[in-house]
Amino acid sequence: MDGLIFHNDRILPLEEAHLSPGQVGLLTGWGVFTTLRVYQGVPFALERHWTRLVRDSGHLAMNLDGYGLPGLRQAVVELVRANQRPEATARVSFIKNSGGLWAQAENRPPVDLLVFTRELTTWPAAHRLLLQPAGLFSGGEYAGTKVLSWVRNAATLAKVHSQGYDDALLVNEKGQLAECTSANVFLVRDGVVLTPTLDSGCLPGISREVLLEIAPATGIKIREQDLTVDDLSSAEEVFITSTTREVAAVGFIDPNWKYPTPGKVTSALARAFQAYVKAYLNKASA
């Protein structure tokens, strides 16, 4: 994490930021967050991230009326500049201050805004995944919501990292493929790209959303569909998407599946995604 952060309305050194020990969001994970990719000092697809933050905060009965997209954009851009990190990962969090039995956050706004930046993560050319049965519950009220209480995903990721894998492929309580701990998953079969529906409990990822929009223009068919573990056996390629990975090939899913990397369809969609990013940056700088 870089030495300067943005807290509510200003940039300050990390060690000078103070959160109330009775802040309900800190104690219970009551809040929302998103991870941004910054290219050339520009926060990519921030409009999409903001739409999801507002939607998810509504699910948690949080009010973000004190903030808005222009102000958030300015905060991220200024922090990126202050940390001299034009190519970066940025984390935006809105943390609820009041509510609950242990709340003690007087004289603070209803919600705290925190923005951090850090260097980019180096990802492998071919991801190795570990299948995780019962890794996600799709029937929960907050399924598909990116809440601060992310411990289940974080703990799962730490466990699979310790076993030599890059991520876990989560299977929901219905035996359906859902997502990875921090990425959406896609299978290629007969040249068609398939990805789990949102009913699987997966997060509506920003990169997933972009890919669903741009794939048809490449001539590649893409659709949302219920998928099971058995579908891994008939897949010709597998890839995952996330803000920091873009489109990333999967070479192995433990215990039984190996795939060619980089696959033809995966490579074509990776190029299409990069072209979309380039067009976005050109428009932002116009």
PDB file of N, CA and C in Angstrom, residues 32-95:
ATOM      1  N   VAL A  32     -19.120  -1.146   1.687  1.00  0.00           N
ATOM      2  CA  VAL A  32     -18.930  -1.658   0.331  1.00  0.00           C
ATOM      3  C   VAL A  32     -17.565  -1.211  -0.177  1.00  0.00           C
ATOM      4  N   PHE A  33     -17.063  -1.946  -1.166  1.00  0.00           N
ATOM      5  CA  PHE A  33     -15.765  -1.566  -1.736  1.00  0.00           C
ATOM      6  C   PHE A  33     -15.706  -1.984  -3.193  1.00  0.00           C
ATOM      7  N   THR A  34     -14.719  -1.452  -3.880  1.00  0.00           N
ATOM      8  CA  THR A  34     -14.434  -1.881  -5.238  1.00  0.00           C
ATOM      9  C   THR A  34     -12.950  -1.687  -5.490  1.00  0.00           C
ATOM     10  N   THR A  35     -12.437  -2.439  -6.455  1.00  0.00           N
ATOM     11  CA  THR A  35     -11.031  -2.344  -6.842  1.00  0.00           C
ATOM     12  C   THR A  35     -10.958  -1.794  -8.253  1.00  0.00           C
ATOM     13  N   LEU A  36     -10.134  -0.782  -8.442  1.00  0.00           N
ATOM     14  CA  LEU A  36     -10.002  -0.111  -9.731  1.00  0.00           C
ATOM     15  C   LEU A  36      -8.634  -0.413 -10.351  1.00  0.00           C
ATOM     16  N   ARG A  37      -8.590  -0.412 -11.668  1.00  0.00           N
ATOM     17  CA  ARG A  37      -7.321  -0.428 -12.392  1.00  0.00           C
ATOM     18  C   ARG A  37      -7.100   0.977 -12.922  1.00  0.00           C
ATOM     19  N   VAL A  38      -5.936   1.527 -12.651  1.00  0.00           N
ATOM     20  CA  VAL A  38      -5.574   2.866 -13.124  1.00  0.00           C
ATOM     21  C   VAL A  38      -4.574   2.722 -14.263  1.00  0.00           C
ATOM     22  N   TYR A  39      -4.921   3.279 -15.417  1.00  0.00           N
ATOM     23  CA  TYR A  39      -4.040   3.290 -16.585  1.00  0.00           C
ATOM     24  C   TYR A  39      -3.673   4.739 -16.890  1.00  0.00           C
ATOM     25  N   GLN A  40      -2.395   5.023 -16.983  1.00  0.00           N
ATOM     26  CA  GLN A  40      -1.940   6.369 -17.373  1.00  0.00           C
ATOM     27  C   GLN A  40      -2.603   7.449 -16.511  1.00  0.00           C
ATOM     28  N   GLY A  41      -2.803   7.128 -15.233  1.00  0.00           N
ATOM     29  CA  GLY A  41      -3.401   8.085 -14.309  1.00  0.00           C
ATOM     30  C   GLY A  41      -4.908   8.169 -14.379  1.00  0.00           C
ATOM     31  N   VAL A  42      -5.539   7.348 -15.225  1.00  0.00           N
ATOM     32  CA  VAL A  42      -6.996   7.392 -15.414  1.00  0.00           C
ATOM     33  C   VAL A  42      -7.635   6.172 -14.747  1.00  0.00           C
ATOM     34  N   PRO A  43      -8.586   6.358 -13.836  1.00  0.00           N
ATOM     35  CA  PRO A  43      -9.308   5.220 -13.242  1.00  0.00           C
ATOM     36  C   PRO A  43     -10.273   4.625 -14.258  1.00  0.00           C
ATOM     37  N   PHE A  44      -9.981   3.417 -14.707  1.00  0.00           N
ATOM     38  CA  PHE A  44     -10.733   2.791 -15.792  1.00  0.00           C
ATOM     39  C   PHE A  44     -12.139   2.388 -15.341  1.00  0.00           C
ATOM     40  N   ALA A  45     -13.119   2.702 -16.180  1.00  0.00           N
ATOM     41  CA  ALA A  45     -14.515   2.287 -15.985  1.00  0.00           C
ATOM     42  C   ALA A  45     -15.064   2.713 -14.633  1.00  0.00           C
ATOM     43  N   LEU A  46     -14.638   3.868 -14.145  1.00  0.00           N
ATOM     44  CA  LEU A  46     -15.091   4.307 -12.827  1.00  0.00           C
ATOM     45  C   LEU A  46     -16.609   4.483 -12.789  1.00  0.00           C
ATOM     46  N   GLU A  47     -17.206   4.855 -13.910  1.00  0.00           N
ATOM     47  CA  GLU A  47     -18.665   5.026 -13.941  1.00  0.00           C
ATOM     48  C   GLU A  47     -19.370   3.707 -13.596  1.00  0.00           C
ATOM     49  N   ARG A  48     -18.861   2.624 -14.130  1.00  0.00           N
ATOM     50  CA  ARG A  48     -19.458   1.318 -13.861  1.00  0.00           C
ATOM     51  C   ARG A  48     -19.257   0.925 -12.392  1.00  0.00           C
ATOM     52  N   HIS A  49     -18.065   1.188 -11.887  1.00  0.00           N
ATOM     53  CA  HIS A  49     -17.792   0.880 -10.484  1.00  0.00           C
ATOM     54  C   HIS A  49     -18.695   1.689  -9.559  1.00  0.00           C
ATOM     55  N   TRP A  50     -18.900   2.960  -9.899  1.00  0.00           N
ATOM     56  CA  TRP A  50     -19.746   3.815  -9.068  1.00  0.00           C
ATOM     57  C   TRP A  50     -21.186   3.308  -9.064  1.00  0.00           C
ATOM     58  N   THR A  51     -21.683   2.907 -10.230  1.00  0.00           N
ATOM     59  CA  THR A  51     -23.045   2.376 -10.304  1.00  0.00           C
ATOM     60  C   THR A  51     -23.196   1.161  -9.389  1.00  0.00           C
ATOM     61  N   ARG A  52     -22.184   0.299  -9.392  1.00  0.00           N
ATOM     62  CA  ARG A  52     -22.264  -0.891  -8.535  1.00  0.00           C
ATOM     63  C   ARG A  52     -22.142  -0.518  -7.056  1.00  0.00           C
ATOM     64  N   LEU A  53     -21.279   0.428  -6.724  1.00  0.00           N
ATOM     65  CA  LEU A  53     -21.154   0.868  -5.332  1.00  0.00           C
ATOM     66  C   LEU A  53     -22.478   1.414  -4.803  1.00  0.00           C
ATOM     67  N   VAL A  54     -23.148   2.221  -5.609  1.00  0.00           N
ATOM     68  CA  VAL A  54     -24.433   2.792  -5.190  1.00  0.00           C
ATOM     69  C   VAL A  54     -25.471   1.697  -5.014  1.00  0.00           C
ATOM     70  N   ARG A  55     -25.518   0.769  -5.961  1.00  0.00           N
ATOM     71  CA  ARG A  55     -26.470  -0.334  -5.865  1.00  0.00           C
ATOM     72  C   ARG A  55     -26.210  -1.177  -4.617  1.00  0.00           C
ATOM     73  N   ASP A  56     -24.940  -1.545  -4.400  1.00  0.00           N
ATOM     74  CA  ASP A  56     -24.609  -2.411  -3.264  1.00  0.00           C
ATOM     75  C   ASP A  56     -24.822  -1.703  -1.930  1.00  0.00           C
ATOM     76  N   SER A  57     -24.522  -0.409  -1.879  1.00  0.00           N
ATOM     77  CA  SER A  57     -24.747   0.329  -0.635  1.00  0.00           C
ATOM     78  C   SER A  57     -26.236   0.388  -0.308  1.00  0.00           C
ATOM     79  N   GLY A  58     -27.084   0.446  -1.338  1.00  0.00           N
ATOM     80  CA  GLY A  58     -28.528   0.414  -1.101  1.00  0.00           C
ATOM     81  C   GLY A  58     -28.971  -0.891  -0.468  1.00  0.00           C
ATOM     82  N   HIS A  59     -28.348  -2.005  -0.873  1.00  0.00           N
ATOM     83  CA  HIS A  59     -28.656  -3.298  -0.268  1.00  0.00           C
ATOM     84  C   HIS A  59     -28.324  -3.307   1.225  1.00  0.00           C
ATOM     85  N   LEU A  60     -27.332  -2.507   1.615  1.00  0.00           N
ATOM     86  CA  LEU A  60     -26.888  -2.472   3.015  1.00  0.00           C
ATOM     87  C   LEU A  60     -27.484  -1.302   3.788  1.00  0.00           C
ATOM     88  N   ALA A  61     -28.485  -0.640   3.213  1.00  0.00           N
ATOM     89  CA  ALA A  61     -29.122   0.516   3.860  1.00  0.00           C
ATOM     90  C   ALA A  61     -28.107   1.600   4.193  1.00  0.00           C
ATOM     91  N   MET A  62     -27.160   1.806   3.288  1.00  0.00           N
ATOM     92  CA  MET A  62     -26.173   2.877   3.425  1.00  0.00           C
ATOM     93  C   MET A  62     -26.523   3.995   2.463  1.00  0.00           C
ATOM     94  N   ASN A  63     -26.245   5.216   2.867  1.00  0.00           N
ATOM     95  CA  ASN A  63     -26.552   6.392   2.064  1.00  0.00           C
ATOM     96  C   ASN A  63     -25.250   7.044   1.621  1.00  0.00           C
ATOM     97  N   LEU A  64     -25.033   7.094   0.302  1.00  0.00           N
ATOM     98  CA  LEU A  64     -23.827   7.728  -0.244  1.00  0.00           C
ATOM     99  C   LEU A  64     -24.121   9.116  -0.802  1.00  0.00           C
ATOM    100  N   ASP A  65     -25.210   9.743  -0.346  1.00  0.00           N
ATOM    101  CA  ASP A  65     -25.611  11.035  -0.890  1.00  0.00           C
ATOM    102  C   ASP A  65     -24.558  12.115  -0.688  1.00  0.00           C
ATOM    103  N   GLY A  66     -23.701  11.961   0.303  1.00  0.00           N
ATOM    104  CA  GLY A  66     -22.658  12.955   0.521  1.00  0.00           C
ATOM    105  C   GLY A  66     -21.524  12.861  -0.472  1.00  0.00           C
ATOM    106  N   TYR A  67     -21.571  11.849  -1.330  1.00  0.00           N
ATOM    107  CA  TYR A  67     -20.508  11.638  -2.311  1.00  0.00           C
ATOM    108  C   TYR A  67     -21.128  11.545  -3.697  1.00  0.00           C
ATOM    109  N   GLY A  68     -20.299  11.556  -4.699  1.00  0.00           N
ATOM    110  CA  GLY A  68     -20.781  11.446  -6.067  1.00  0.00           C
ATOM    111  C   GLY A  68     -19.648  11.029  -6.972  1.00  0.00           C
ATOM    112  N   LEU A  69     -19.990  10.684  -8.207  1.00  0.00           N
ATOM    113  CA  LEU A  69     -18.989  10.222  -9.157  1.00  0.00           C
ATOM    114  C   LEU A  69     -17.910  11.268  -9.432  1.00  0.00           C
ATOM    115  N   PRO A  70     -18.248  12.552  -9.686  1.00  0.00           N
ATOM    116  CA  PRO A  70     -17.182  13.536  -9.954  1.00  0.00           C
ATOM    117  C   PRO A  70     -16.204  13.663  -8.790  1.00  0.00           C
ATOM    118  N   GLY A  71     -16.730  13.696  -7.559  1.00  0.00           N
ATOM    119  CA  GLY A  71     -15.852  13.823  -6.408  1.00  0.00           C
ATOM    120  C   GLY A  71     -14.973  12.607  -6.213  1.00  0.00           C
ATOM    121  N   LEU A  72     -15.531  11.422  -6.451  1.00  0.00           N
ATOM    122  CA  LEU A  72     -14.735  10.199  -6.317  1.00  0.00           C
ATOM    123  C   LEU A  72     -13.648  10.154  -7.380  1.00  0.00           C
ATOM    124  N   ARG A  73     -13.997  10.534  -8.594  1.00  0.00           N
ATOM    125  CA  ARG A  73     -12.992  10.555  -9.653  1.00  0.00           C
ATOM    126  C   ARG A  73     -11.840  11.492  -9.288  1.00  0.00           C
ATOM    127  N   GLN A  74     -12.176  12.668  -8.797  1.00  0.00           N
ATOM    128  CA  GLN A  74     -11.146  13.630  -8.408  1.00  0.00           C
ATOM    129  C   GLN A  74     -10.265  13.065  -7.289  1.00  0.00           C
ATOM    130  N   ALA A  75     -10.884  12.388  -6.322  1.00  0.00           N
ATOM    131  CA  ALA A  75     -10.123  11.816  -5.217  1.00  0.00           C
ATOM    132  C   ALA A  75      -9.123  10.784  -5.714  1.00  0.00           C
ATOM    133  N   VAL A  76      -9.559   9.890  -6.599  1.00  0.00           N
ATOM    134  CA  VAL A  76      -8.673   8.841  -7.109  1.00  0.00           C
ATOM    135  C   VAL A  76      -7.547   9.443  -7.933  1.00  0.00           C
ATOM    136  N   VAL A  77      -7.888  10.372  -8.823  1.00  0.00           N
ATOM    137  CA  VAL A  77      -6.880  10.985  -9.699  1.00  0.00           C
ATOM    138  C   VAL A  77      -5.843  11.747  -8.873  1.00  0.00           C
ATOM    139  N   GLU A  78      -6.298  12.509  -7.890  1.00  0.00           N
ATOM    140  CA  GLU A  78      -5.358  13.271  -7.065  1.00  0.00           C
ATOM    141  C   GLU A  78      -4.468  12.361  -6.237  1.00  0.00           C
ATOM    142  N   LEU A  79      -5.029  11.266  -5.724  1.00  0.00           N
ATOM    143  CA  LEU A  79      -4.219  10.343  -4.931  1.00  0.00           C
ATOM    144  C   LEU A  79      -3.187   9.632  -5.803  1.00  0.00           C
ATOM    145  N   VAL A  80      -3.587   9.219  -6.985  1.00  0.00           N
ATOM    146  CA  VAL A  80      -2.664   8.585  -7.927  1.00  0.00           C
ATOM    147  C   VAL A  80      -1.498   9.524  -8.230  1.00  0.00           C
ATOM    148  N   ARG A  81      -1.824  10.792  -8.434  1.00  0.00           N
ATOM    149  CA  ARG A  81      -0.783  11.780  -8.728  1.00  0.00           C
ATOM    150  C   ARG A  81       0.128  11.987  -7.518  1.00  0.00           C
ATOM    151  N   ALA A  82      -0.475  12.078  -6.336  1.00  0.00           N
ATOM    152  CA  ALA A  82       0.325  12.317  -5.119  1.00  0.00           C
ATOM    153  C   ALA A  82       1.256  11.150  -4.824  1.00  0.00           C
ATOM    154  N   ASN A  83       0.794   9.932  -5.106  1.00  0.00           N
ATOM    155  CA  ASN A  83       1.629   8.749  -4.861  1.00  0.00           C
ATOM    156  C   ASN A  83       2.543   8.417  -6.037  1.00  0.00           C
ATOM    157  N   GLN A  84       2.475   9.221  -7.105  1.00  0.00           N
ATOM    158  CA  GLN A  84       3.289   9.012  -8.304  1.00  0.00           C
ATOM    159  C   GLN A  84       3.123   7.570  -8.805  1.00  0.00           C
ATOM    160  N   ARG A  85       1.860   7.191  -8.964  1.00  0.00           N
ATOM    161  CA  ARG A  85       1.529   5.813  -9.320  1.00  0.00           C
ATOM    162  C   ARG A  85       0.548   5.828 -10.503  1.00  0.00           C
ATOM    163  N   PRO A  86       0.984   6.261 -11.712  1.00  0.00           N
ATOM    164  CA  PRO A  86       0.053   6.347 -12.838  1.00  0.00           C
ATOM    165  C   PRO A  86      -0.473   4.996 -13.312  1.00  0.00           C
ATOM    166  N   GLU A  87       0.295   3.935 -13.093  1.00  0.00           N
ATOM    167  CA  GLU A  87      -0.169   2.577 -13.377  1.00  0.00           C
ATOM    168  C   GLU A  87      -0.354   1.898 -12.025  1.00  0.00           C
ATOM    169  N   ALA A  88      -1.590   1.661 -11.629  1.00  0.00           N
ATOM    170  CA  ALA A  88      -1.828   1.269 -10.238  1.00  0.00           C
ATOM    171  C   ALA A  88      -3.087   0.445 -10.091  1.00  0.00           C
ATOM    172  N   THR A  89      -3.182  -0.165  -8.923  1.00  0.00           N
ATOM    173  CA  THR A  89      -4.440  -0.712  -8.415  1.00  0.00           C
ATOM    174  C   THR A  89      -4.925   0.229  -7.330  1.00  0.00           C
ATOM    175  N   ALA A  90      -6.195   0.582  -7.356  1.00  0.00           N
ATOM    176  CA  ALA A  90      -6.774   1.457  -6.332  1.00  0.00           C
ATOM    177  C   ALA A  90      -7.945   0.738  -5.667  1.00  0.00           C
ATOM    178  N   ARG A  91      -8.058   0.900  -4.373  1.00  0.00           N
ATOM    179  CA  ARG A  91      -9.165   0.311  -3.609  1.00  0.00           C
ATOM    180  C   ARG A  91     -10.010   1.454  -3.038  1.00  0.00           C
ATOM    181  N   VAL A  92     -11.289   1.439  -3.346  1.00  0.00           N
ATOM    182  CA  VAL A  92     -12.238   2.434  -2.850  1.00  0.00           C
ATOM    183  C   VAL A  92     -13.180   1.743  -1.875  1.00  0.00           C
ATOM    184  N   SER A  93     -13.300   2.271  -0.653  1.00  0.00           N
ATOM    185  CA  SER A  93     -14.181   1.684   0.362  1.00  0.00           C
ATOM    186  C   SER A  93     -15.065   2.757   0.968  1.00  0.00           C
ATOM    187  N   PHE A  94     -16.324   2.423   1.161  1.00  0.00           N
ATOM    188  CA  PHE A  94     -17.254   3.263   1.921  1.00  0.00           C
ATOM    189  C   PHE A  94     -17.636   2.478   3.170  1.00  0.00           C
ATOM    190  N   ILE A  95     -17.350   3.039   4.340  1.00  0.00           N
ATOM    191  CA  ILE A  95     -17.491   2.342   5.614  1.00  0.00           C
ATOM    192  C   ILE A  95     -18.547   3.043   6.458  1.00  0.00           C
TER     193      ILE A  95
END
